[in-house]
mmCIF file of C-alpha atoms and ligand atoms in Angstrom:
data_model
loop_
_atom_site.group_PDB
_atom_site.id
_atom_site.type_symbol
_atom_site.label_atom_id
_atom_site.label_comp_id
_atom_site.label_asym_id
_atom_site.label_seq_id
_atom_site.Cartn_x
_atom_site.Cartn_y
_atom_site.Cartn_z
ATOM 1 C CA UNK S 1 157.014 -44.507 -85.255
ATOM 2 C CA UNK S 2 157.879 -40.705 -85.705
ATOM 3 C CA UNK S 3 156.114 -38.809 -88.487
ATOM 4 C CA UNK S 4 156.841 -35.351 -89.277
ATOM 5 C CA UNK S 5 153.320 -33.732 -90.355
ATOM 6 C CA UNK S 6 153.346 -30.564 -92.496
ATOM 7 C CA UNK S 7 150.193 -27.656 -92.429
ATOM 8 C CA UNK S 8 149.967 -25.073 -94.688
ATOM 9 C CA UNK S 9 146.224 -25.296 -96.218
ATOM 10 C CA UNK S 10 145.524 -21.576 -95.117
ATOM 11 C CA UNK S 11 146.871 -18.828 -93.257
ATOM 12 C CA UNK S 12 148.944 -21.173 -90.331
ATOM 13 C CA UNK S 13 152.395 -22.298 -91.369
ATOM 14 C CA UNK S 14 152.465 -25.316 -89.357
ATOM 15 C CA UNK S 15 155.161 -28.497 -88.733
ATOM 16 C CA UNK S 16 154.930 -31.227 -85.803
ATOM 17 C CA UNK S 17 156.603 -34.520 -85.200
ATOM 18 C CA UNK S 18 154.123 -36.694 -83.379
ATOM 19 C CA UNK S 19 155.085 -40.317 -81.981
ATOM 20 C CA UNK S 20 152.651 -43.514 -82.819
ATOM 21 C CA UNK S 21 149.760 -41.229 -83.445
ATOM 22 C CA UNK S 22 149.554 -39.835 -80.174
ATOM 23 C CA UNK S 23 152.121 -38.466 -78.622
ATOM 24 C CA UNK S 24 153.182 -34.997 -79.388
ATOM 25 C CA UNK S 25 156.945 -34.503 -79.489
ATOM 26 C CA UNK S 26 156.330 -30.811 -81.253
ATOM 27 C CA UNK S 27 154.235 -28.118 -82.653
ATOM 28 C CA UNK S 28 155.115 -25.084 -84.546
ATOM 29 C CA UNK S 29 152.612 -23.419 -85.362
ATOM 30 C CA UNK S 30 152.920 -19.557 -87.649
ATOM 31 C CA UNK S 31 150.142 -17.536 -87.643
ATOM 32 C CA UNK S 32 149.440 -14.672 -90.651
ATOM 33 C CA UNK S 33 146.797 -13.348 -89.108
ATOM 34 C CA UNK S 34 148.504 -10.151 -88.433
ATOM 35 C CA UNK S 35 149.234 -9.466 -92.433
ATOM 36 C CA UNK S 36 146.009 -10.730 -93.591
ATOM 37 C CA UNK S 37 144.022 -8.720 -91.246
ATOM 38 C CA UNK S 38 144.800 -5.389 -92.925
ATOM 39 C CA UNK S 39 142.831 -7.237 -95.811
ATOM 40 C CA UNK S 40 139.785 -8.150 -93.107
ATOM 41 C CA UNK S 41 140.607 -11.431 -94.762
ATOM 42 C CA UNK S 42 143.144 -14.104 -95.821
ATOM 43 C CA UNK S 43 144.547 -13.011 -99.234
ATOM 44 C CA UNK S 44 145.412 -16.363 -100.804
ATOM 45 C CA UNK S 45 148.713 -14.672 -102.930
ATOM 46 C CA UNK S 46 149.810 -13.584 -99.979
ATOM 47 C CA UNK S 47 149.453 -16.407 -97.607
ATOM 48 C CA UNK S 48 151.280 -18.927 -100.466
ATOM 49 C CA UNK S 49 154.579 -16.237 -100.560
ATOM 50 C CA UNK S 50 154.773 -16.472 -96.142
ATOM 51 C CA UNK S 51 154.608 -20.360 -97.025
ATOM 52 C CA UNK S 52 157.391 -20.398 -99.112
ATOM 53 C CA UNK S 53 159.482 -17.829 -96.811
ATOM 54 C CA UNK S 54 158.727 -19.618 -93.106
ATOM 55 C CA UNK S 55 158.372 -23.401 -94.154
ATOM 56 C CA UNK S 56 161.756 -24.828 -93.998
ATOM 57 C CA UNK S 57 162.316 -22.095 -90.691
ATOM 58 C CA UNK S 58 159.136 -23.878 -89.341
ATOM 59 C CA UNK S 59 160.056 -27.850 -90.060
ATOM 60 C CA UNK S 60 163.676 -26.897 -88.468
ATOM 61 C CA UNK S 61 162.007 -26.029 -85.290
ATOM 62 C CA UNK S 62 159.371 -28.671 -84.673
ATOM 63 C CA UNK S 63 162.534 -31.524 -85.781
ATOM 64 C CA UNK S 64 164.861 -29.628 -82.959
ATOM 65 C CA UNK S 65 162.075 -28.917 -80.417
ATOM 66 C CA UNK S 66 161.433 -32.609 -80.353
ATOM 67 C CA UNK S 67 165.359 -33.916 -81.261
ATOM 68 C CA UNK S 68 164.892 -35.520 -84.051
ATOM 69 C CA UNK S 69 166.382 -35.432 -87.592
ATOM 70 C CA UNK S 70 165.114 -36.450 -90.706
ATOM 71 C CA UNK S 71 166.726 -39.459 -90.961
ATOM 72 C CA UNK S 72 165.040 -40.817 -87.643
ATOM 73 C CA UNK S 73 161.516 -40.154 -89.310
ATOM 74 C CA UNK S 74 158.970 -43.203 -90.697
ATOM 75 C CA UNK S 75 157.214 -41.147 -93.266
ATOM 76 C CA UNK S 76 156.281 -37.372 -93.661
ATOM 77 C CA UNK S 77 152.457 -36.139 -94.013
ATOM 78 C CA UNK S 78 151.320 -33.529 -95.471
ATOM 79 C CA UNK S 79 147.890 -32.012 -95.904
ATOM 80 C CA UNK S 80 146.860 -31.919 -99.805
ATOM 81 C CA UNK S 81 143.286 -30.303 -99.815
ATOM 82 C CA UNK S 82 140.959 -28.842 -99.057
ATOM 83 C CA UNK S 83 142.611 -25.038 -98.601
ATOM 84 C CA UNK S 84 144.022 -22.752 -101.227
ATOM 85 C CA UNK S 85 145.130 -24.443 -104.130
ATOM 86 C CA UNK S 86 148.857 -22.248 -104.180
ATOM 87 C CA UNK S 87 149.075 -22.625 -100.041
ATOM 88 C CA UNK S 88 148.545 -26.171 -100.439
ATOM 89 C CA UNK S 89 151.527 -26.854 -102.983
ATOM 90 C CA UNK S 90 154.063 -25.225 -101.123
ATOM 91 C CA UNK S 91 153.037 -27.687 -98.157
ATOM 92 C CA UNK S 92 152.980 -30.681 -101.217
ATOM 93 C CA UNK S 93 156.538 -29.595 -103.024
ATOM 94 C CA UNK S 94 157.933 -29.383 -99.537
ATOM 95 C CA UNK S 95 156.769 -33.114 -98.325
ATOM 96 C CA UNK S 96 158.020 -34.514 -101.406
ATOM 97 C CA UNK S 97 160.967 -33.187 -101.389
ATOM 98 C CA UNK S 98 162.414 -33.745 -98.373
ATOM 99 C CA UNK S 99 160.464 -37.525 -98.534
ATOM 100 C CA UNK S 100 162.174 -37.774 -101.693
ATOM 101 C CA UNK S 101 165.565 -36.921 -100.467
ATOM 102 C CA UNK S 102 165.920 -38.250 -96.866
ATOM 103 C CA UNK S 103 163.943 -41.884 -98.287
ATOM 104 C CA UNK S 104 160.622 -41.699 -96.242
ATOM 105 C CA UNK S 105 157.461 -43.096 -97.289
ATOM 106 C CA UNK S 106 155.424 -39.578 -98.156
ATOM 107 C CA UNK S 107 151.759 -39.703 -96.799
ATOM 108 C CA UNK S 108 148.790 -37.299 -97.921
ATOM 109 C CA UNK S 109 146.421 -36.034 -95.333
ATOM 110 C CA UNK S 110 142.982 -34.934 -95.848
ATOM 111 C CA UNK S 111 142.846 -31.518 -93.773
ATOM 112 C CA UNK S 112 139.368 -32.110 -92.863
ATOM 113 C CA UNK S 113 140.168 -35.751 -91.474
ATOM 114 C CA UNK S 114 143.034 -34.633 -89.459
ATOM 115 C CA UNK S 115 141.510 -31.590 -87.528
ATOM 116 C CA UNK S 116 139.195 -35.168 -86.404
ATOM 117 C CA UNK S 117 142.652 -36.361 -84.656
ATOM 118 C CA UNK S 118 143.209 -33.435 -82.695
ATOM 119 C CA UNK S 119 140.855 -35.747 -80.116
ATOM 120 C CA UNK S 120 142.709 -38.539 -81.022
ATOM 121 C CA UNK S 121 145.794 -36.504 -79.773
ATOM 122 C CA UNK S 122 143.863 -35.296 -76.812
ATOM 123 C CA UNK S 123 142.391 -38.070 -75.589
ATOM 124 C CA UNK S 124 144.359 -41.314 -74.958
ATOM 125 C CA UNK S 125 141.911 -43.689 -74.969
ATOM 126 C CA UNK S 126 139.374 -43.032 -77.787
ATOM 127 C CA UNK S 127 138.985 -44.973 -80.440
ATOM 128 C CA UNK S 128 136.491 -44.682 -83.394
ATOM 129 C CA UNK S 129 133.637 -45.530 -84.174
ATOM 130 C CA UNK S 130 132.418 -41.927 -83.172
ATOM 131 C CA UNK S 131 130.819 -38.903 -84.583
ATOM 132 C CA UNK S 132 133.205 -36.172 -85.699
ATOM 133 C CA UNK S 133 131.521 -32.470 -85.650
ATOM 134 C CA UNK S 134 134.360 -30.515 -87.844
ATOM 135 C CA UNK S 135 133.568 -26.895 -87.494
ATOM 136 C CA UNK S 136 135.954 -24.603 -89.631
ATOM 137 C CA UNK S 137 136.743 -21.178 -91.387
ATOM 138 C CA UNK S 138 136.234 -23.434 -94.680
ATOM 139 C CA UNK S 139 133.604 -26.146 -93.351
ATOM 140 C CA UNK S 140 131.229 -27.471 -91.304
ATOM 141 C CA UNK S 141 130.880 -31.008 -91.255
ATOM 142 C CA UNK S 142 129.333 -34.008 -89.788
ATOM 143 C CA UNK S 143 131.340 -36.838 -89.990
ATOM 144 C CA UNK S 144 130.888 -40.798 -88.902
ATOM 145 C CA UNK S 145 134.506 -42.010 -88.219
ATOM 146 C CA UNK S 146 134.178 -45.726 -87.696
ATOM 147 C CA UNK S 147 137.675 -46.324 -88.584
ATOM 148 C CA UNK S 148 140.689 -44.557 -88.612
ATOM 149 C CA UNK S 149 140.812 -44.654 -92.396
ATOM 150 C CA UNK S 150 137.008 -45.084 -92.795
ATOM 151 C CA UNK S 151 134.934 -41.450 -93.062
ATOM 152 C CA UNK S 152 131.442 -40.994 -94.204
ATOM 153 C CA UNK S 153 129.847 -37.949 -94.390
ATOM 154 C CA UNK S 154 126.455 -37.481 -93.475
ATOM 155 C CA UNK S 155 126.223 -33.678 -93.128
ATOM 156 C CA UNK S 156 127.778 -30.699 -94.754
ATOM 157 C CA UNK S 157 126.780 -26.733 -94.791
ATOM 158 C CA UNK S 158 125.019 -25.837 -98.267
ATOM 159 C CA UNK S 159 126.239 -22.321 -97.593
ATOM 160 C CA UNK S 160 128.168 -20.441 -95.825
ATOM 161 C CA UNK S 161 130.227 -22.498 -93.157
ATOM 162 C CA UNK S 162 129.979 -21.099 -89.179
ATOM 163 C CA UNK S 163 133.572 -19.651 -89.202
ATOM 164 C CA UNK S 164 132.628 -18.081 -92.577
ATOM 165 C CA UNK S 165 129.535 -16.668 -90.820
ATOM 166 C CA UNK S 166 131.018 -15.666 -87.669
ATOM 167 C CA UNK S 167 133.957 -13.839 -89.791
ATOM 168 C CA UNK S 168 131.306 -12.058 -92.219
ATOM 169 C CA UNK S 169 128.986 -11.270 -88.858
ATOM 170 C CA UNK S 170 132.519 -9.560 -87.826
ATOM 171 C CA UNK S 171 133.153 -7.649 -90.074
ATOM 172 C CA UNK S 172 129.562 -6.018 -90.081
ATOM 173 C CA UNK S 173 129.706 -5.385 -86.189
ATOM 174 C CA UNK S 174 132.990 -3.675 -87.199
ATOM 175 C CA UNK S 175 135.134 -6.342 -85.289
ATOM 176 C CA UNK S 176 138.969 -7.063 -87.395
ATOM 177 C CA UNK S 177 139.400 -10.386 -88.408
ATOM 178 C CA UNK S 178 139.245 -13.023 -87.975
ATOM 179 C CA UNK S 179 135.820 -12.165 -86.452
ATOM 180 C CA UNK S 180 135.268 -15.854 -84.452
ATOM 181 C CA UNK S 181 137.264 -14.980 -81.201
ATOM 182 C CA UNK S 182 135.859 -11.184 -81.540
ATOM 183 C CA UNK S 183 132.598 -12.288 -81.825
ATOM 184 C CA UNK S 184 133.335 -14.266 -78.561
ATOM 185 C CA UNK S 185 134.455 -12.299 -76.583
ATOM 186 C CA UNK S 186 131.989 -8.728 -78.024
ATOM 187 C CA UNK S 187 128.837 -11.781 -77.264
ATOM 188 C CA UNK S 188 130.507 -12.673 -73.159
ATOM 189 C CA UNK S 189 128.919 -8.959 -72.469
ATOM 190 C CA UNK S 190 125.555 -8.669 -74.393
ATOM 191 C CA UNK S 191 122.302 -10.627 -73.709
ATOM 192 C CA UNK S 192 121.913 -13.727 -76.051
ATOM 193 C CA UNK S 193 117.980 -13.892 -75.941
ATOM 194 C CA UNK S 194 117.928 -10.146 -76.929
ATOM 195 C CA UNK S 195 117.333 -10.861 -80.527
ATOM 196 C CA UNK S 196 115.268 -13.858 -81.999
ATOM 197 C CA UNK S 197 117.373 -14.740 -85.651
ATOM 198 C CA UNK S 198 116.218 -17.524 -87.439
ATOM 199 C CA UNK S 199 117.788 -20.748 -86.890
ATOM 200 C CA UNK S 200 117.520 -22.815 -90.578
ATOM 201 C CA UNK S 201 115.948 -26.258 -90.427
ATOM 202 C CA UNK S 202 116.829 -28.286 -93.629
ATOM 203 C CA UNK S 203 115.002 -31.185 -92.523
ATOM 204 C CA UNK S 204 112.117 -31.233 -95.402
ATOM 205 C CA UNK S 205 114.754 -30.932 -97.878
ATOM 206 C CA UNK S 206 115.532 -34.317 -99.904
ATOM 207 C CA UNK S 207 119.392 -33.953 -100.049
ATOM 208 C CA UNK S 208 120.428 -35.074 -96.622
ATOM 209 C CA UNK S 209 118.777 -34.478 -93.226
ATOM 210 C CA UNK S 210 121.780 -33.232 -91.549
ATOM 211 C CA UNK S 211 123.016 -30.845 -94.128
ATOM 212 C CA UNK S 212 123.661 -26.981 -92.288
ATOM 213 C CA UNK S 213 123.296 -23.452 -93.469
ATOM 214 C CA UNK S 214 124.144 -20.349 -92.168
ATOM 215 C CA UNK S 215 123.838 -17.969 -94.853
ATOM 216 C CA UNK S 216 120.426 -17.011 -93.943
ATOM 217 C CA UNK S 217 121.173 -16.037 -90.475
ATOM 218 C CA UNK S 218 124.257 -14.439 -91.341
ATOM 219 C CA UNK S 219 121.771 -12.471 -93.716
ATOM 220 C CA UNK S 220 119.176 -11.629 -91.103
ATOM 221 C CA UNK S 221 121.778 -10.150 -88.636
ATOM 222 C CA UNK S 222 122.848 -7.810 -91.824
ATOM 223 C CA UNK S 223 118.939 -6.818 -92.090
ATOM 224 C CA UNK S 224 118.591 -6.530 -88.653
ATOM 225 C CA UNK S 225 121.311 -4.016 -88.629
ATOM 226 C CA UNK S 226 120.083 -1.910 -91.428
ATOM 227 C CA UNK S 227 116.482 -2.070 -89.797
ATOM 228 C CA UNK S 228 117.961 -0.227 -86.978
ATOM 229 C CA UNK S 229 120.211 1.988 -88.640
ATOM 230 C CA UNK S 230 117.086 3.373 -90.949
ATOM 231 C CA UNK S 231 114.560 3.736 -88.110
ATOM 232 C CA UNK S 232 117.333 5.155 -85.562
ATOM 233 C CA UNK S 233 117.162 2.806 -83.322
ATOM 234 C CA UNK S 234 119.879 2.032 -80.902
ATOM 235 C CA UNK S 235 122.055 -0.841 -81.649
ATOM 236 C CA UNK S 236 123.667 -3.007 -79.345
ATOM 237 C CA UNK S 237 126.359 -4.536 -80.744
ATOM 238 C CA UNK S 238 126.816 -7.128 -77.701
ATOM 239 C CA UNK S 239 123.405 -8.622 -78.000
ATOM 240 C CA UNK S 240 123.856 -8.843 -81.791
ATOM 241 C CA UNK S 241 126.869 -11.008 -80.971
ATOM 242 C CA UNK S 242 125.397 -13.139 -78.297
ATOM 243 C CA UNK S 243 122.108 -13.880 -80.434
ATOM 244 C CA UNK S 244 123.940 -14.800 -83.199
ATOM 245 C CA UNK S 245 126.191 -16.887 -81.715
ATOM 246 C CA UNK S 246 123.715 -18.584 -79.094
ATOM 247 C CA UNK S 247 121.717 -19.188 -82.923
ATOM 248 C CA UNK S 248 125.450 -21.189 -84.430
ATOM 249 C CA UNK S 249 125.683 -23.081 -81.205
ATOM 250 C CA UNK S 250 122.219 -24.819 -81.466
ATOM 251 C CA UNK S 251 121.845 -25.231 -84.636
ATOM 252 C CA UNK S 252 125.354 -27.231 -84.483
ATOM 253 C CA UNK S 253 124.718 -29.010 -81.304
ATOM 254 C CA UNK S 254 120.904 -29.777 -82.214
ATOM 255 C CA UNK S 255 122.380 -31.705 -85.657
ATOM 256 C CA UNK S 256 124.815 -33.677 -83.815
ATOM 257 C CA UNK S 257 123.115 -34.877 -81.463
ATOM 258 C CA UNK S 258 120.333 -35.582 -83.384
ATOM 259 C CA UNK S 259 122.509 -37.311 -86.204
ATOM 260 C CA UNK S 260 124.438 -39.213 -83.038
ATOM 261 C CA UNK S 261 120.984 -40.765 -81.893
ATOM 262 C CA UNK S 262 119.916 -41.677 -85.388
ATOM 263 C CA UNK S 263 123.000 -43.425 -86.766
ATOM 264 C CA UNK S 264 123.658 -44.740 -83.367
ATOM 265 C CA UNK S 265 126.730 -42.795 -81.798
ATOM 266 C CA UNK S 266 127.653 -42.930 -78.484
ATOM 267 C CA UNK S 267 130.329 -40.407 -78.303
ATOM 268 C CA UNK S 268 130.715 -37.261 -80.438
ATOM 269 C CA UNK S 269 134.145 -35.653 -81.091
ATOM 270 C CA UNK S 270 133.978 -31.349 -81.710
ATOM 271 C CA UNK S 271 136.861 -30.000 -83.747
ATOM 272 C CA UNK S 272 138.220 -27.367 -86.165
ATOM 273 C CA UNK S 273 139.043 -23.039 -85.727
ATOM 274 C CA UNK S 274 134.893 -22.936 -84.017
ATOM 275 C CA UNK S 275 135.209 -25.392 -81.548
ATOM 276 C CA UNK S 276 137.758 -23.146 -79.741
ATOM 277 C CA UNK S 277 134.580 -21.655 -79.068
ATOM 278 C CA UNK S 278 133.608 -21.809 -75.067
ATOM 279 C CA UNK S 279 129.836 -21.038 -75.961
ATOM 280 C CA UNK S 280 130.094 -24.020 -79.128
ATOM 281 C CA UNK S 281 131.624 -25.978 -76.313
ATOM 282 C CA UNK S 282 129.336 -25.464 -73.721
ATOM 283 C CA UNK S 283 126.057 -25.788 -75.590
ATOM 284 C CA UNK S 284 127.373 -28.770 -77.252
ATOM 285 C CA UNK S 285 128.077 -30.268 -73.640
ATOM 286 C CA UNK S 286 124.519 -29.391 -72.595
ATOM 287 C CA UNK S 287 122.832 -31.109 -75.554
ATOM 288 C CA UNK S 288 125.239 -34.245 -75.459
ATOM 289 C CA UNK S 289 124.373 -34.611 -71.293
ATOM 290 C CA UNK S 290 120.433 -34.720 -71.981
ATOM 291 C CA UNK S 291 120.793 -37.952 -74.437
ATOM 292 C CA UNK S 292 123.822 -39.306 -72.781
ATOM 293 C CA UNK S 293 126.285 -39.314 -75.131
ATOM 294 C CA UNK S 294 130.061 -38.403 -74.207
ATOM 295 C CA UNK S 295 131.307 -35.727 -75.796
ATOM 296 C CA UNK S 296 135.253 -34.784 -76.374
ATOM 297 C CA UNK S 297 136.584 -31.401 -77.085
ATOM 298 C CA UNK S 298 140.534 -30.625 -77.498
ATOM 299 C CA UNK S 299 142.436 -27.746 -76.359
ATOM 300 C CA UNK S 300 142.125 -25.203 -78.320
ATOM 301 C CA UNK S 301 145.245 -25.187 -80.174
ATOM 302 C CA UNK S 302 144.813 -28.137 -81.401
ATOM 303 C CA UNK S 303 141.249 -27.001 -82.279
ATOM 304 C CA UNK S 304 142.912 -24.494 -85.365
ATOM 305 C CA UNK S 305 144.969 -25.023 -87.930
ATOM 306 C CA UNK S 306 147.987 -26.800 -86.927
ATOM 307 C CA UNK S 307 150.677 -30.146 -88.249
ATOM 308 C CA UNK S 308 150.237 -32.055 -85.276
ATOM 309 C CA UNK S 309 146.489 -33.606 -86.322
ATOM 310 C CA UNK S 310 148.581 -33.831 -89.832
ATOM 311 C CA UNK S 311 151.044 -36.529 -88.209
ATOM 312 C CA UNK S 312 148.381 -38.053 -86.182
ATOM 313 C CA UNK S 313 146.324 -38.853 -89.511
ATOM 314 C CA UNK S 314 149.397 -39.496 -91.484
ATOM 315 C CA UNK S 315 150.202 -42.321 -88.921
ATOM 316 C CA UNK S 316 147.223 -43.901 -89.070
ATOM 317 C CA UNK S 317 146.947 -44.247 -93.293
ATOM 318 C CA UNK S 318 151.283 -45.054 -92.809
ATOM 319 C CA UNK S 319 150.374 -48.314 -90.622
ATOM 320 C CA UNK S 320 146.956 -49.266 -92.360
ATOM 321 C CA UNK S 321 150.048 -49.082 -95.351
ATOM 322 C CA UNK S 322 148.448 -46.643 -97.149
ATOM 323 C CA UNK S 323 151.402 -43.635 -98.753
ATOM 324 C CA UNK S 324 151.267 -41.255 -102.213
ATOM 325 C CA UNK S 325 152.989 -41.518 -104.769
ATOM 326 C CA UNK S 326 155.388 -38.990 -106.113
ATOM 327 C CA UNK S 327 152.647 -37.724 -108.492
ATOM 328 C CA UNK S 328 150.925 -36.283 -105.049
ATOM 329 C CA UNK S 329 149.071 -32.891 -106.009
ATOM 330 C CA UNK S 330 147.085 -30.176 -104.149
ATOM 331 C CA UNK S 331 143.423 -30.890 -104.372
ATOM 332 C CA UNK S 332 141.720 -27.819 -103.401
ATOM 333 C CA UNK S 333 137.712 -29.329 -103.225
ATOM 334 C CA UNK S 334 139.121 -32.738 -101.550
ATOM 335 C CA UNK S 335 135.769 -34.730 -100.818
ATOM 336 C CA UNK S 336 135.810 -36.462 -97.501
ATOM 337 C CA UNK S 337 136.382 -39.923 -97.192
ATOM 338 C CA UNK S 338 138.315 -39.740 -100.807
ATOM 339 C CA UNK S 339 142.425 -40.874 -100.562
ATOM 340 C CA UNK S 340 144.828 -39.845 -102.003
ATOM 341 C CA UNK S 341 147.614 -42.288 -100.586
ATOM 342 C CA UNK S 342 147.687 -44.595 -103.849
ATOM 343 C CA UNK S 343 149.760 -47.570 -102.795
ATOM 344 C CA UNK S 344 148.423 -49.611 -100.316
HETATM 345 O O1 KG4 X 1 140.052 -24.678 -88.577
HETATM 346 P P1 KG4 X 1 140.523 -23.279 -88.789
HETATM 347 O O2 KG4 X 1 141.695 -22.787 -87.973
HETATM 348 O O3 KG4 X 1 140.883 -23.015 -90.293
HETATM 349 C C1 KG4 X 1 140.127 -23.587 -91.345
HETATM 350 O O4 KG4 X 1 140.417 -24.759 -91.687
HETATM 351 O O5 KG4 X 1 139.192 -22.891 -91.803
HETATM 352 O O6 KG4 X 1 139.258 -22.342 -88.535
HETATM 353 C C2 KG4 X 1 139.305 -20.941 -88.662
HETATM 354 C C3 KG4 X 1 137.929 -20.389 -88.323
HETATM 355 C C4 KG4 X 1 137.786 -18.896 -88.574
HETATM 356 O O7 KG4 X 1 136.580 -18.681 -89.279
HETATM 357 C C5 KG4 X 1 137.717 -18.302 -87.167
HETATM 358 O O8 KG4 X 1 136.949 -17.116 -87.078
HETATM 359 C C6 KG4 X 1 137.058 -19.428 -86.406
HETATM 360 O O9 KG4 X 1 137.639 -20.606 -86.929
HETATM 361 N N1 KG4 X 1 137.324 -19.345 -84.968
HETATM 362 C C7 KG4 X 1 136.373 -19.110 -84.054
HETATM 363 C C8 KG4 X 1 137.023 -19.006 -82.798
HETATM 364 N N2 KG4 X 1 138.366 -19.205 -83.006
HETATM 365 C C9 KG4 X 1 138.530 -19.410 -84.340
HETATM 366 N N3 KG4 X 1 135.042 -18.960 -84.185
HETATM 367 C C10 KG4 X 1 134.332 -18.715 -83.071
HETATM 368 N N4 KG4 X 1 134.882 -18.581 -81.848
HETATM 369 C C11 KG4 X 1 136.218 -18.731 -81.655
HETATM 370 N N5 KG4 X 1 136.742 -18.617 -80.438
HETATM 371 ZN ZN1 ZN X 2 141.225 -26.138 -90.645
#
């Protein structure tokens, strides 16, 4: 089964055909970084206008790079929400039109859910039930998968999510954005145990016990700088970076693993823009290894934004015979585990 999958929830302009869920025939992938980081941010006008221009360029490319034409497709996914509500209908209006036109069953994917099948891509032989640790620009959430259309969240951040604080951390440290792979690479020079931020524990609070923030030690690092700044102290912008980061990396890998052990997960799966993160990757590694469970990490261009974990997810709703209808909007605050493929 061939399913063209269609990304445009941010700042990537993104089309990929994938085969049966797993096999990736193509995967364009159009970044905007360059125009949005004069902004030191994505500007959402902005990002729905290079949608409009590059989309049908984009679709072109990822049907020739894997030779095949609409009319050899079994259905056409497209991500719906969550992302920026005008980004996300240029992705929608696109899907159903060309659905519409070329007679293919049109399939809404949950951009959350799908950055899960970048492993699923990846990795030939996993299968849920696993853990899904989805760490994005827009959210960072724990997920149990244990089916491919079955999610359940049991973590979310109540703040600021760890791309969001690595960007904002960034832009402080004077790094352009986006400030993730910057902070990265600033943090592979400085001296992570240089500076003790706070790491949040939520675990008194009622709502859930595997809910993240990061707001506070996005905040700290900001006090921490203006502490210096005031009493003239040297700043090292290196060993901000690492003890930040070193901070995001255990306070993600210390909530997996402990929600893994609890709810009884062997295997945990890392994905979303973060986990292109070698230090995220690493630590998570380390704390997976001490209670034996198997951990799976994609490349990382499969890691951000990108159509190819569209298809993968669109497959799996297409065969469980779940499609939209042509009603299909753009739902900017999606909830996990919600569907919007109507007919089953
Ligand atoms: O999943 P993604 O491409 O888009 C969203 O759905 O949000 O994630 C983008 C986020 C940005 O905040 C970016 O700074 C972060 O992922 N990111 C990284 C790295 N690469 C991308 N954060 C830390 N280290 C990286 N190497
Ligand atoms: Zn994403």
């Amino acid at each position: 089964m061939l399913i063209l999958g269609i990304e445009t929830s941010c700042d990537e302009t993104s089309a990929a055909v994938v085969r049966s869920g797993r096999e990736l025939l193509s995967n364009v992938i159009s970044s905007q970084i360059d125009i949005h980081k004069i902004y030191g941010g994505v500007v959402p006008e902005i990002a729905s206008r290079k949608h409009v221009e590059n989309i049908m360029l984009i679709i072109d490319q990822a049907l020739t790079e894997a030779s095949v034409t609409l009319e050899q497709l079994d259905g056409i996914a497209v991500t719906n929400g969550p992302g920026l509500v005008g980004a996300l209908l240029v992705g929608v209006a696109v899907a159903k039109t060309l659905a519409f036109a070329a007679d293919k069953p049109l399939i809404a994917a949950h951009h959350i859910e799908s950055h899960v099948f970048a492993n699923i891509l990846s990795f030939p032989d996993l299968h849920p039930s696993f853990l899904a640790l989805v760490v994005s620009g827009g959210h960072t959430s724990l997920i149990a998968v244990d089916d491919y259309n079955s999610y359940r969240l049991l973590g979310q951040t109540r703040d600021d999510a760890a791309g969001e604080a690595f960007d904002k951390v960034a832009r402080v440290l004077g790094l352009p954005y986006p400030g993730g792979p910057e902070v990265e690479k600033l943090a592979l020079n400085g001296n992570e145990h240089a500076i003790d931020f706070p790491r949040a524990r939520l675990k008194s609070l009622p709502v859930t016990n595997f809910d993240f923030s990061f707001s506070g030690l996005k905040s700290a690092v900001i006090n921490y700088l203006h502490n210096c700044e005031q009493r003239g102290v040297e700043i090292v912008i290196a060993d901000v970076a690492a003890s930040f980061q070193r901070v995001v990396c255990e306070t993600l890998a210390i909530n997996a693993v402990s929600a893994s052990k609890q709810f009884g997960y062997s295997k945990i799966v890392l994905a979303g823009g973060v986990a292109a993160n070698n230090k995220v990757r690493e630590t998570l590694q380390i704390y997976c290894k001490q209670k034996d469970i198997e951990l799976f990490v994609p490349p990382a261009v499969l890691c951000t934004d990108n159509a190819a974990m569209v298809a993968s997810r669109g497959y799996y709703s297409l065969i469980a015979g779940k499609t939209a209808g042509w009603d299909l909007n753009a739902v900017p605050n999606y909830p996990i585990g919600k569907n919007d493929n109507t007919s089953e």
